[in-house]
C-alpha cells in the first residue's frame, strides 16, 4: 500500500483562473510602471525585489527543507511570512543598512550617495545597488538548485534537519559569493564614474558577449535554472536521478548536474540568440534596443523565466498531465506542453493588445524599461508559494491506493 495523489482537474482550472486574477492584481498594485499603485518597477529596484524574494523562498525550501507536505494552510501562512521576514531583514537590514554602510558601498543607496561622485543621487544609487542585489540573488538561486539537484543532503545526510540546513546554507552562500565575484561583480564596479578599477577587474567576458553587462551571465544562468526545474518536475528527476545520491557517486551526480544544466543552458541561450539574429540582424556593441547585445541576453533570461513558470503552472494546476503513459512518453508530452506554454507567456506579454492592457507592458522589445523578467519572476514566486509553501492546497489530496 502506498500514498498516491488524485488530481481534481476542474478544481485545477478554477484555481488557475484565481491565480491569473491574483497575479494581475498584485502586479498592478506593486510593480506596474504606468498605471500601478506603488510602481516599484524602476526597473532594477523592482527586479531586485522579486529576484531576492525568490532566493529567500528557495533558501527556505531547498536549503533548509522547510516545505508544507501535509497541505496545512496555517503552516503555509507561517512559511510565507517567514519568507517575507527573511527578505526584509536581509535586503533592507543587512544589505542597505549594515553591509552597504560598513563594508561594500554599492549595496546601499545611502552609502553610494554619501560617497559622492558623478551620478550619486537617489535614483541612480538605488538602481546600482539593486543591480548588485539582483546578481547576488541570481547566483544564490543557481548554486542552491545545483546543490539540491547534484548533492542533495551530502555530506550531512545523517544529520538532523537543522544541522543539514545551516551547513548547506553556509556552503551555498560561500560558493554563491565566488560565483558572484567572478561573473557579476566586475559589471557592478563598472557602473560607477569613474570605473572602480581597483575594486573589480574589467568585465572579462566583453569580447565574447559584445557587452560589459553581466546580463550575459544572467541569460545563460537563468536558462540553466530552467533546465534544472524542467528535470526536477516535468521529467520527475530524470536524467539526474539515474545517478543515485551517495554510494560514492555524489561527485558523478554533481558533475552530471553541472554539465547538463550549464551545457544545455548555454546551448539554448545560443540558439535563442541565433533566432533573434535571424529576425533582427547582428547585434553590435553600443546598439540600442534590439541591436544591443545586452538586451538580447536579457531576453533569454525572460524566456527562461517564462519556461520555469510554465513548468510549475502545468504541474500545479493541471496535475503534470499525462501520468499514465510510459515514462518517456509522459516526459515528451510535458516537454512539448511546457514549450507551448512558454511561447504562450511570451506572446501574451509582447502582444500589442494584451501586454499593455493587462500587465502594463512598456511598448517595444528590448527596451531598458521592459518588465518581462520582473513580471515573470513574480509569477514564479506565486506558483512556488502555492506549490511548496501551501502544498498545492486544495488541489492535491492524499489518498490510499493499493499497489
XYZ file of N, CA, C and O in Angstrom, residues 144-325:
728
model
N 22.089 27.133 -5.255
C 21.194 26.346 -4.401
C 20.532 25.219 -5.187
O 20.429 24.081 -4.697
N 20.083 25.503 -6.418
C 19.421 24.469 -7.212
C 20.416 23.430 -7.713
O 20.089 22.240 -7.791
N 21.625 23.867 -8.058
C 22.654 22.894 -8.455
C 22.990 21.982 -7.287
O 23.100 20.757 -7.440
N 23.140 22.553 -6.102
C 23.439 21.743 -4.922
C 22.304 20.757 -4.647
O 22.542 19.576 -4.397
N 21.079 21.241 -4.687
C 19.944 20.385 -4.381
C 19.793 19.265 -5.405
O 19.420 18.141 -5.067
N 20.085 19.552 -6.674
C 19.964 18.540 -7.718
C 21.144 17.579 -7.738
O 20.974 16.380 -7.967
N 22.357 18.121 -7.497
C 23.545 17.298 -7.633
C 24.031 16.646 -6.361
O 24.550 15.524 -6.394
N 23.873 17.314 -5.221
C 24.442 16.818 -3.968
C 23.398 16.414 -2.939
O 23.715 15.696 -1.985
N 22.171 16.912 -3.102
C 21.113 16.635 -2.114
C 21.573 17.076 -0.728
O 21.943 18.201 -0.515
N 21.588 16.155 0.223
C 21.985 16.479 1.593
C 23.441 16.154 1.879
O 23.888 16.267 3.025
N 24.182 15.733 0.867
C 25.597 15.395 1.077
C 26.363 16.642 1.505
O 26.131 17.727 0.989
N 27.290 16.506 2.450
C 27.695 15.293 3.174
C 27.052 15.189 4.552
O 27.615 14.555 5.447
N 25.881 15.817 4.730
C 25.254 15.859 6.052
C 23.964 15.047 6.091
O 23.044 15.359 6.844
N 23.881 14.014 5.278
C 22.641 13.256 5.153
C 22.170 12.621 6.445
O 20.966 12.492 6.682
N 23.099 12.220 7.308
C 22.728 11.548 8.550
C 22.435 12.526 9.680
O 21.987 12.112 10.756
N 22.661 13.809 9.450
C 22.462 14.811 10.496
C 20.993 15.216 10.579
O 20.193 14.955 9.681
N 20.642 15.869 11.678
C 19.282 16.384 11.844
C 19.027 17.502 10.837
O 19.961 18.142 10.352
N 17.749 17.754 10.555
C 17.412 18.734 9.522
C 17.984 20.122 9.800
O 18.502 20.766 8.871
N 17.940 20.648 11.029
C 18.554 21.965 11.262
C 20.049 21.978 10.959
O 20.565 22.960 10.406
N 20.746 20.898 11.313
C 22.183 20.824 11.029
C 22.414 20.785 9.522
O 23.283 21.488 8.984
N 21.623 19.985 8.813
C 21.738 19.936 7.350
C 21.476 21.307 6.746
O 22.200 21.761 5.860
N 20.426 21.966 7.239
C 20.044 23.248 6.672
C 21.103 24.312 6.848
O 21.498 24.979 5.882
N 21.595 24.482 8.078
C 22.593 25.518 8.318
C 23.913 25.196 7.633
O 24.588 26.108 7.096
N 24.300 23.931 7.610
C 25.541 23.559 6.929
C 25.442 23.845 5.438
O 26.367 24.413 4.828
N 24.317 23.462 4.845
C 24.131 23.698 3.416
C 24.039 25.199 3.132
O 24.531 25.673 2.099
N 23.409 25.959 4.038
C 23.287 27.402 3.841
C 24.656 28.063 3.748
O 24.911 28.874 2.839
N 25.549 27.749 4.670
C 26.870 28.373 4.634
C 27.682 27.906 3.428
O 28.422 28.697 2.820
N 27.528 26.642 3.044
C 28.246 26.150 1.861
C 27.732 26.830 0.596
O 28.514 27.299 -0.245
N 26.409 26.900 0.445
C 25.813 27.535 -0.733
C 26.158 29.024 -0.770
O 26.476 29.576 -1.839
N 26.112 29.692 0.381
C 26.429 31.122 0.431
C 27.877 31.373 0.028
O 28.171 32.315 -0.733
N 28.787 30.551 0.503
C 30.203 30.721 0.181
C 30.441 30.561 -1.318
O 31.116 31.387 -1.951
N 29.877 29.507 -1.907
C 30.064 29.280 -3.341
C 29.376 30.366 -4.151
O 29.895 30.828 -5.182
N 28.206 30.823 -3.691
C 27.484 31.885 -4.398
C 28.302 33.174 -4.448
O 28.291 33.889 -5.464
N 29.000 33.485 -3.369
C 29.830 34.692 -3.352
C 30.962 34.597 -4.373
O 31.310 35.594 -5.015
N 31.531 33.401 -4.539
C 32.591 33.223 -5.542
C 32.011 33.387 -6.945
O 32.594 34.063 -7.803
N 30.865 32.748 -7.193
C 30.205 32.879 -8.494
C 29.888 34.346 -8.776
O 30.133 34.851 -9.884
N 29.355 35.042 -7.789
C 29.033 36.460 -7.954
C 30.285 37.288 -8.227
O 30.291 38.153 -9.120
N 31.357 37.038 -7.474
C 32.571 37.836 -7.609
C 33.184 37.703 -8.997
O 33.719 38.678 -9.550
N 33.100 36.522 -9.594
C 33.726 36.286 -10.894
C 32.815 36.704 -12.056
O 33.274 37.297 -13.035
N 31.523 36.419 -11.953
C 30.615 36.615 -13.085
C 29.850 37.935 -13.054
O 29.411 38.400 -14.116
N 29.670 38.536 -11.894
C 28.807 39.711 -11.795
C 29.491 40.951 -11.226
O 29.217 42.072 -11.673
N 30.357 40.763 -10.243
C 30.985 41.901 -9.569
C 31.700 42.863 -10.516
O 31.574 44.093 -10.359
N 32.446 42.385 -11.531
C 33.107 43.332 -12.435
C 32.144 44.285 -13.134
O 32.495 45.444 -13.394
N 30.934 43.822 -13.440
C 29.956 44.710 -14.068
C 29.501 45.790 -13.087
O 29.377 46.963 -13.467
N 29.266 45.409 -11.844
C 28.786 46.389 -10.865
C 29.836 47.479 -10.642
O 29.508 48.676 -10.579
N 31.093 47.103 -10.551
C 32.135 48.113 -10.332
C 32.301 49.015 -11.555
O 32.797 50.140 -11.429
N 31.892 48.531 -12.732
C 31.984 49.342 -13.953
C 30.812 50.306 -14.099
O 30.802 51.136 -15.016
N 29.803 50.221 -13.212
C 28.644 51.107 -13.296
C 28.957 52.528 -12.840
O 28.228 53.460 -13.177
N 30.034 52.702 -12.084
C 30.308 53.994 -11.467
C 31.256 54.828 -12.327
O 32.027 54.301 -13.126
N 31.183 56.141 -12.156
C 32.049 57.079 -12.865
C 32.880 57.839 -11.838
O 32.311 58.571 -11.017
N 34.217 57.618 -11.815
C 34.962 56.739 -12.726
C 34.806 55.261 -12.349
O 34.425 54.936 -11.237
N 35.152 54.397 -13.299
C 35.065 52.957 -13.073
C 35.960 52.552 -11.897
O 37.094 53.028 -11.779
N 35.441 51.688 -11.031
C 36.184 51.269 -9.833
C 37.167 50.152 -10.197
O 36.997 48.989 -9.851
N 38.235 50.535 -10.911
C 39.157 49.546 -11.480
C 39.960 48.788 -10.436
O 40.398 47.660 -10.679
N 40.168 49.380 -9.250
C 40.919 48.680 -8.213
C 40.024 47.774 -7.370
O 40.511 46.928 -6.638
N 38.714 47.957 -7.471
C 37.782 47.102 -6.730
C 37.326 45.910 -7.551
O 36.942 44.885 -7.002
N 37.362 46.036 -8.877
C 36.942 44.933 -9.741
C 37.662 44.992 -11.063
O 37.968 46.079 -11.581
N 37.940 43.851 -11.651
C 38.620 43.795 -12.942
C 37.669 44.254 -14.037
O 36.449 44.347 -13.838
N 38.209 44.564 -15.208
C 37.358 44.862 -16.350
C 36.533 43.622 -16.682
O 37.038 42.493 -16.577
N 35.264 43.791 -17.069
C 34.433 42.632 -17.423
C 35.137 41.766 -18.478
O 35.269 42.170 -19.641
N 35.594 40.594 -18.064
C 36.441 39.757 -18.917
C 35.676 39.074 -20.035
O 36.261 38.514 -20.958
N 34.352 39.127 -19.996
C 33.532 38.451 -20.992
C 33.147 39.376 -22.146
O 32.434 38.964 -23.053
N 33.627 40.620 -22.136
C 33.162 41.599 -23.108
C 33.424 41.152 -24.549
O 32.604 41.377 -25.441
N 34.548 40.498 -24.803
C 34.882 40.076 -26.149
C 33.896 39.082 -26.728
O 33.516 39.177 -27.899
N 33.446 38.126 -25.917
C 32.529 37.104 -26.443
C 31.074 37.508 -26.283
O 30.201 37.005 -27.001
N 30.773 38.413 -25.361
C 29.388 38.814 -25.127
C 29.021 40.104 -25.853
O 27.852 40.449 -25.929
N 30.024 40.823 -26.372
C 29.834 42.115 -27.043
C 29.209 43.155 -26.126
O 28.536 44.077 -26.568
N 29.390 42.981 -24.833
C 28.901 43.936 -23.852
C 29.634 43.701 -22.537
O 30.034 42.570 -22.242
N 29.806 44.757 -21.775
C 30.400 44.608 -20.440
C 29.342 44.256 -19.409
O 29.660 44.004 -18.251
N 28.068 44.252 -19.827
C 26.969 43.956 -18.904
C 26.963 42.480 -18.517
O 27.171 41.601 -19.356
N 26.684 42.209 -17.243
C 26.560 40.830 -16.765
C 25.195 40.246 -17.078
O 24.887 39.141 -16.627
N 24.368 40.970 -17.848
C 23.148 40.352 -18.362
C 23.491 39.108 -19.179
O 22.661 38.212 -19.325
N 24.710 39.076 -19.706
C 25.195 37.892 -20.429
C 25.121 36.659 -19.538
O 24.579 35.623 -19.923
N 25.660 36.771 -18.325
C 25.638 35.640 -17.394
C 24.231 35.413 -16.838
O 23.851 34.269 -16.571
N 23.474 36.499 -16.672
C 22.099 36.358 -16.217
C 21.296 35.510 -17.198
O 20.485 34.676 -16.799
N 21.548 35.700 -18.503
C 20.813 34.973 -19.522
C 21.051 33.479 -19.480
O 20.116 32.679 -19.351
N 22.334 33.064 -19.573
C 22.587 31.616 -19.603
C 22.330 30.972 -18.245
O 21.917 29.806 -18.178
N 22.532 31.715 -17.164
C 22.333 31.134 -15.839
C 20.856 30.878 -15.559
O 20.479 29.838 -15.006
N 19.991 31.811 -15.945
C 18.559 31.590 -15.772
C 18.082 30.437 -16.652
O 17.196 29.670 -16.254
N 18.672 30.288 -17.837
C 18.304 29.162 -18.679
C 18.777 27.846 -18.053
O 18.086 26.821 -18.140
N 19.939 27.853 -17.408
C 20.407 26.661 -16.702
C 19.463 26.315 -15.553
O 19.176 25.136 -15.305
N 18.974 27.323 -14.845
C 17.988 27.100 -13.787
C 16.716 26.494 -14.367
O 16.121 25.571 -13.792
N 16.278 26.995 -15.526
C 15.082 26.448 -16.177
C 15.273 24.979 -16.519
O 14.340 24.167 -16.382
N 16.468 24.605 -16.959
C 16.756 23.203 -17.272
C 16.628 22.341 -16.021
O 16.018 21.258 -16.050
N 17.172 22.806 -14.899
C 17.093 22.041 -13.652
C 15.647 21.904 -13.172
O 15.252 20.842 -12.681
N 14.866 22.969 -13.301
C 13.459 22.919 -12.896
C 12.690 21.944 -13.786
O 11.840 21.172 -13.312
N 12.976 21.944 -15.083
C 12.330 21.014 -16.008
C 12.665 19.574 -15.635
O 11.779 18.708 -15.591
N 13.928 19.301 -15.357
C 14.330 17.951 -14.943
C 13.594 17.530 -13.676
O 13.085 16.409 -13.578
N 13.563 18.428 -12.693
C 13.025 18.082 -11.375
C 11.535 17.802 -11.408
O 11.053 16.897 -10.708
N 10.782 18.533 -12.218
C 9.322 18.444 -12.149
C 8.702 17.781 -13.382
O 7.947 16.815 -13.240
N 9.002 18.265 -14.564
C 8.395 17.672 -15.756
C 8.954 16.288 -16.050
O 8.249 15.416 -16.558
N 10.238 16.075 -15.750
C 10.885 14.782 -16.005
C 11.039 13.944 -14.739
O 11.718 12.919 -14.754
N 10.424 14.397 -13.639
C 10.416 13.648 -12.378
C 11.821 13.266 -11.904
O 12.061 12.173 -11.404
N 12.759 14.191 -12.063
C 14.127 13.974 -11.596
C 15.066 13.389 -12.618
O 16.286 13.414 -12.413
N 14.528 12.828 -13.699
C 15.397 12.287 -14.750
C 16.026 13.430 -15.539
O 15.404 14.470 -15.719
N 17.230 13.257 -16.099
C 18.098 12.078 -16.022
C 19.008 12.064 -14.802
O 19.787 11.134 -14.635
N 18.938 13.086 -13.935
C 19.857 13.157 -12.807
C 19.631 12.021 -11.823
O 20.578 11.529 -11.198
N 18.375 11.574 -11.691
C 18.076 10.500 -10.746
C 18.642 9.151 -11.189
O 18.654 8.203 -10.408
N 19.118 9.066 -12.421
C 19.749 7.829 -12.874
C 21.052 7.577 -12.142
O 21.538 6.439 -12.085
N 21.633 8.633 -11.581
C 22.834 8.504 -10.743
C 22.393 8.752 -9.318
O 22.173 9.901 -8.919
N 22.202 7.723 -8.515
C 21.690 7.919 -7.153
C 22.680 8.682 -6.284
O 23.893 8.571 -6.447
N 22.117 9.493 -5.375
C 22.968 10.220 -4.433
C 23.602 9.239 -3.458
O 23.002 8.238 -3.072
N 24.829 9.523 -3.056
C 25.537 8.649 -2.128
C 26.196 7.481 -2.828
O 26.364 7.464 -4.055
N 26.613 6.491 -2.050
C 27.277 5.291 -2.577
C 28.495 5.626 -3.426
O 28.800 4.946 -4.417
N 29.192 6.688 -3.070
C 30.401 7.055 -3.783
C 30.166 7.705 -5.127
O 31.120 7.963 -5.862
N 28.903 7.979 -5.474
C 28.602 8.554 -6.788
C 28.174 10.016 -6.705
O 27.666 10.569 -7.678
N 28.393 10.628 -5.552
C 27.961 12.011 -5.378
C 28.680 12.941 -6.339
O 28.069 13.829 -6.953
N 29.985 12.750 -6.490
C 30.756 13.581 -7.407
C 30.282 13.435 -8.840
O 30.214 14.416 -9.591
N 29.946 12.203 -9.230
C 29.458 11.961 -10.581
C 28.121 12.646 -10.814
O 27.887 13.241 -11.875
N 27.241 12.583 -9.822
C 25.935 13.229 -9.959
C 26.087 14.740 -10.045
O 25.406 15.403 -10.841
N 26.988 15.320 -9.239
C 27.222 16.755 -9.300
C 27.776 17.154 -10.665
O 27.344 18.155 -11.260
N 28.727 16.372 -11.162
C 29.300 16.669 -12.477
C 28.238 16.600 -13.565
O 28.178 17.457 -14.453
N 27.357 15.579 -13.490
C 26.281 15.451 -14.466
C 25.335 16.645 -14.382
O 24.890 17.181 -15.410
N 25.034 17.085 -13.157
C 24.156 18.240 -12.961
C 24.746 19.491 -13.586
O 24.056 20.249 -14.293
N 26.021 19.745 -13.337
C 26.674 20.936 -13.880
C 26.776 20.884 -15.395
O 26.489 21.869 -16.092
N 27.178 19.723 -15.916
C 27.360 19.596 -17.370
C 26.033 19.792 -18.095
O 25.948 20.530 -19.084
N 24.989 19.137 -17.602
C 23.701 19.231 -18.286
C 23.063 20.609 -18.129
O 22.548 21.172 -19.103
N 23.080 21.157 -16.910
C 22.421 22.453 -16.703
C 23.166 23.572 -17.425
O 22.564 24.344 -18.187
N 24.479 23.666 -17.203
C 25.250 24.737 -17.833
C 25.367 24.498 -19.338
O 25.206 25.419 -20.145
N 25.633 23.244 -19.729
C 25.770 22.939 -21.147
C 24.495 23.211 -21.923
O 24.502 23.910 -22.946
N 23.371 22.664 -21.445
C 22.100 22.902 -22.123
C 21.672 24.360 -21.998
O 21.069 24.923 -22.928
N 21.966 24.981 -20.834
C 21.639 26.391 -20.673
C 22.343 27.245 -21.717
O 21.728 28.111 -22.349
N 23.651 27.006 -21.920
C 24.396 27.743 -22.933
C 23.897 27.427 -24.343
O 23.793 28.316 -25.197
N 23.591 26.163 -24.598
C 23.140 25.777 -25.931
C 21.820 26.468 -26.282
O 21.676 27.047 -27.382
N 20.856 26.425 -25.362
C 19.568 27.084 -25.616
C 19.759 28.587 -25.703
O 19.137 29.269 -26.537
N 20.614 29.134 -24.844
C 20.978 30.553 -24.874
C 21.476 30.938 -26.268
O 21.015 31.924 -26.874
N 22.381 30.143 -26.830
C 22.951 30.424 -28.154
C 21.909 30.273 -29.248
O 21.832 31.105 -30.170
N 21.075 29.244 -29.154
C 20.054 29.026 -30.178
C 19.031 30.161 -30.197
O 18.638 30.640 -31.275
N 18.589 30.592 -29.031
C 17.613 31.676 -28.980
C 18.192 32.974 -29.527
O 17.505 33.730 -30.234
N 19.448 33.241 -29.217
C 20.059 34.455 -29.748
C 20.299 34.337 -31.245
O 20.281 35.349 -31.969
N 20.513 33.117 -31.744
C 20.614 32.921 -33.192
C 19.285 33.248 -33.867
O 19.255 33.840 -34.962
N 18.186 32.875 -33.229
C 16.867 33.213 -33.765
C 16.676 34.728 -33.775
O 16.164 35.306 -34.750
N 17.088 35.390 -32.688
C 16.982 36.845 -32.633
C 17.816 37.494 -33.730
O 17.394 38.484 -34.348
N 19.002 36.955 -33.982
C 19.859 37.486 -35.039
C 19.204 37.317 -36.402
O 19.296 38.193 -37.277
N 18.501 36.204 -36.601
C 17.812 35.966 -37.868
C 16.753 37.041 -38.118
O 16.606 37.536 -39.241
N 16.017 37.407 -37.086
C 14.941 38.386 -37.255
C 15.417 39.833 -37.155
O 14.876 40.724 -37.822
N 16.427 40.089 -36.307
C 16.827 41.468 -36.030
C 18.212 41.821 -36.565
O 18.700 42.920 -36.318
N 18.874 40.890 -37.249
C 20.243 41.075 -37.746
C 21.244 41.033 -36.587
O 20.878 40.917 -35.424
N 22.512 41.168 -36.932
C 23.582 41.035 -35.947
C 23.547 42.174 -34.941
O 23.370 43.331 -35.319
N 23.722 41.850 -33.652
C 23.828 42.925 -32.649
C 25.221 43.545 -32.706
O 26.151 42.965 -33.279
N 25.378 44.705 -32.129
C 26.696 45.331 -32.113
C 26.851 46.140 -30.834
O 25.873 46.654 -30.287
N 28.085 46.237 -30.395
C 28.398 46.960 -29.169
C 28.000 48.425 -29.328
O 28.381 49.084 -30.294
N 27.175 48.908 -28.393
C 26.693 50.274 -28.468
C 25.352 50.401 -29.156
O 24.816 51.510 -29.274
N 24.783 49.268 -29.606
C 23.478 49.306 -30.249
C 22.374 49.594 -29.243
O 22.552 49.480 -28.032
N 21.231 49.987 -29.755
C 20.087 50.294 -28.907
C 18.963 49.303 -29.156
O 18.751 48.858 -30.282
N 18.260 48.976 -28.088
C 17.084 48.115 -28.169
C 17.434 46.762 -28.799
O 18.308 46.070 -28.304
N 16.807 46.398 -29.913
C 17.043 45.058 -30.466
C 18.447 44.908 -31.044
O 18.897 43.792 -31.293
N 19.160 46.014 -31.267
C 20.535 45.934 -31.766
C 21.544 45.741 -30.639
O 22.705 45.458 -30.903
N 21.106 45.917 -29.416
C 22.015 45.874 -28.264
C 22.155 44.440 -27.764
O 21.158 43.813 -27.400
N 23.384 43.902 -27.730
C 23.567 42.513 -27.262
C 23.047 42.290 -25.853
O 22.508 41.222 -25.551
N 23.176 43.269 -24.961
C 22.788 43.037 -23.564
C 21.284 42.820 -23.439
O 20.834 42.045 -22.597
N 20.488 43.482 -24.294
C 19.050 43.267 -24.224
C 18.679 41.887 -24.758
O 17.698 41.296 -24.315
N 19.455 41.372 -25.708
C 19.198 40.017 -26.190
C 19.524 38.996 -25.100
O 18.821 38.006 -24.954
N 20.596 39.255 -24.357
C 20.908 38.375 -23.224
C 19.783 38.417 -22.199
O 19.409 37.381 -21.630
N 19.248 39.616 -21.971
C 18.151 39.768 -21.019
C 16.887 39.077 -21.532
O 16.132 38.484 -20.754
N 16.666 39.133 -22.849
C 15.504 38.451 -23.429
C 15.560 36.950 -23.185
O 14.538 36.308 -22.935
N 16.755 36.364 -23.247
C 16.890 34.934 -22.970
C 16.525 34.639 -21.522
O 15.845 33.647 -21.222
N 16.964 35.506 -20.596
C 16.599 35.322 -19.195
C 15.089 35.401 -19.018
O 14.504 34.652 -18.220
N 14.438 36.290 -19.758
C 12.978 36.404 -19.679
C 12.309 35.118 -20.158
O 11.374 34.607 -19.519
N 12.775 34.581 -21.275
C 12.202 33.346 -21.812
C 12.428 32.198 -20.835
O 11.540 31.357 -20.623
N 13.607 32.154 -20.212
C 13.887 31.116 -19.210
C 12.915 31.220 -18.045
O 12.413 30.198 -17.538
N 12.631 32.443 -17.618
C 11.692 32.640 -16.518
C 10.290 32.189 -16.910
O 9.578 31.561 -16.114
N 9.880 32.480 -18.141
C 8.584 32.007 -18.624
C 8.543 30.476 -18.639
O 7.507 29.871 -18.329
N 9.667 29.843 -19.000
C 9.718 28.377 -19.013
C 9.584 27.809 -17.600
O 8.891 26.806 -17.383
N 10.247 28.438 -16.631
C 10.127 27.992 -15.238
C 8.682 28.116 -14.774
O 8.130 27.209 -14.134
N 8.052 29.246 -15.098
C 6.646 29.439 -14.731
C 5.769 28.393 -15.402
O 4.822 27.875 -14.787
N 6.068 28.055 -16.651
C 5.274 27.061 -17.378
C 5.360 25.686 -16.719
O 4.358 24.976 -16.603
N 6.562 25.307 -16.280
C 6.735 24.008 -15.613
C 5.887 23.936 -14.355
O 5.140 22.965 -14.136
N 5.987 24.961 -13.504
C 5.234 24.956 -12.251
C 3.736 25.064 -12.501
O 2.934 24.422 -11.808
N 3.339 25.875 -13.476
C 1.925 26.047 -13.762
C 1.288 24.728 -14.189
O 0.214 24.356 -13.708
N 1.955 24.007 -15.107
C 1.387 22.748 -15.589
C 1.352 21.692 -14.486
O 0.400 20.924 -14.371
N 2.398 21.677 -13.657
C 2.433 20.713 -12.554
C 1.345 21.019 -11.525
O 0.651 20.110 -11.043
N 1.176 22.296 -11.204
C 0.308 22.678 -10.101
C -1.164 22.659 -10.472
O -1.989 22.091 -9.754
N -1.526 23.255 -11.609
C -2.935 23.432 -11.959
C -3.477 22.406 -12.949
O -4.691 22.347 -13.167
N -2.580 21.604 -13.522
C -3.029 20.591 -14.477
C -2.445 19.214 -14.177
O -2.429 18.334 -15.031
N -1.954 19.042 -12.939
C -1.553 17.739 -12.447
C -0.403 17.091 -13.175
O -0.214 15.871 -13.111
N 0.410 17.890 -13.889
C 1.540 17.343 -14.644
C 1.083 16.269 -15.629
O 1.763 15.273 -15.852
N -0.091 16.492 -16.215
C -0.599 15.547 -17.214
C 0.358 15.475 -18.395
O 0.945 16.487 -18.767
N 0.560 14.282 -18.998
C -0.020 12.964 -18.658
C 0.853 12.228 -17.652
O 2.038 12.488 -17.527
N 0.233 11.264 -16.945
C 0.954 10.480 -15.943
C 0.722 8.986 -16.086
O 1.286 8.210 -15.322
N -0.090 8.562 -17.076
C -0.452 7.146 -17.186
C 0.261 6.422 -18.319
O 0.140 5.207 -18.448
N 0.984 7.157 -19.137
C 1.696 6.534 -20.248
C 3.089 6.122 -19.792
O 3.519 6.448 -18.673
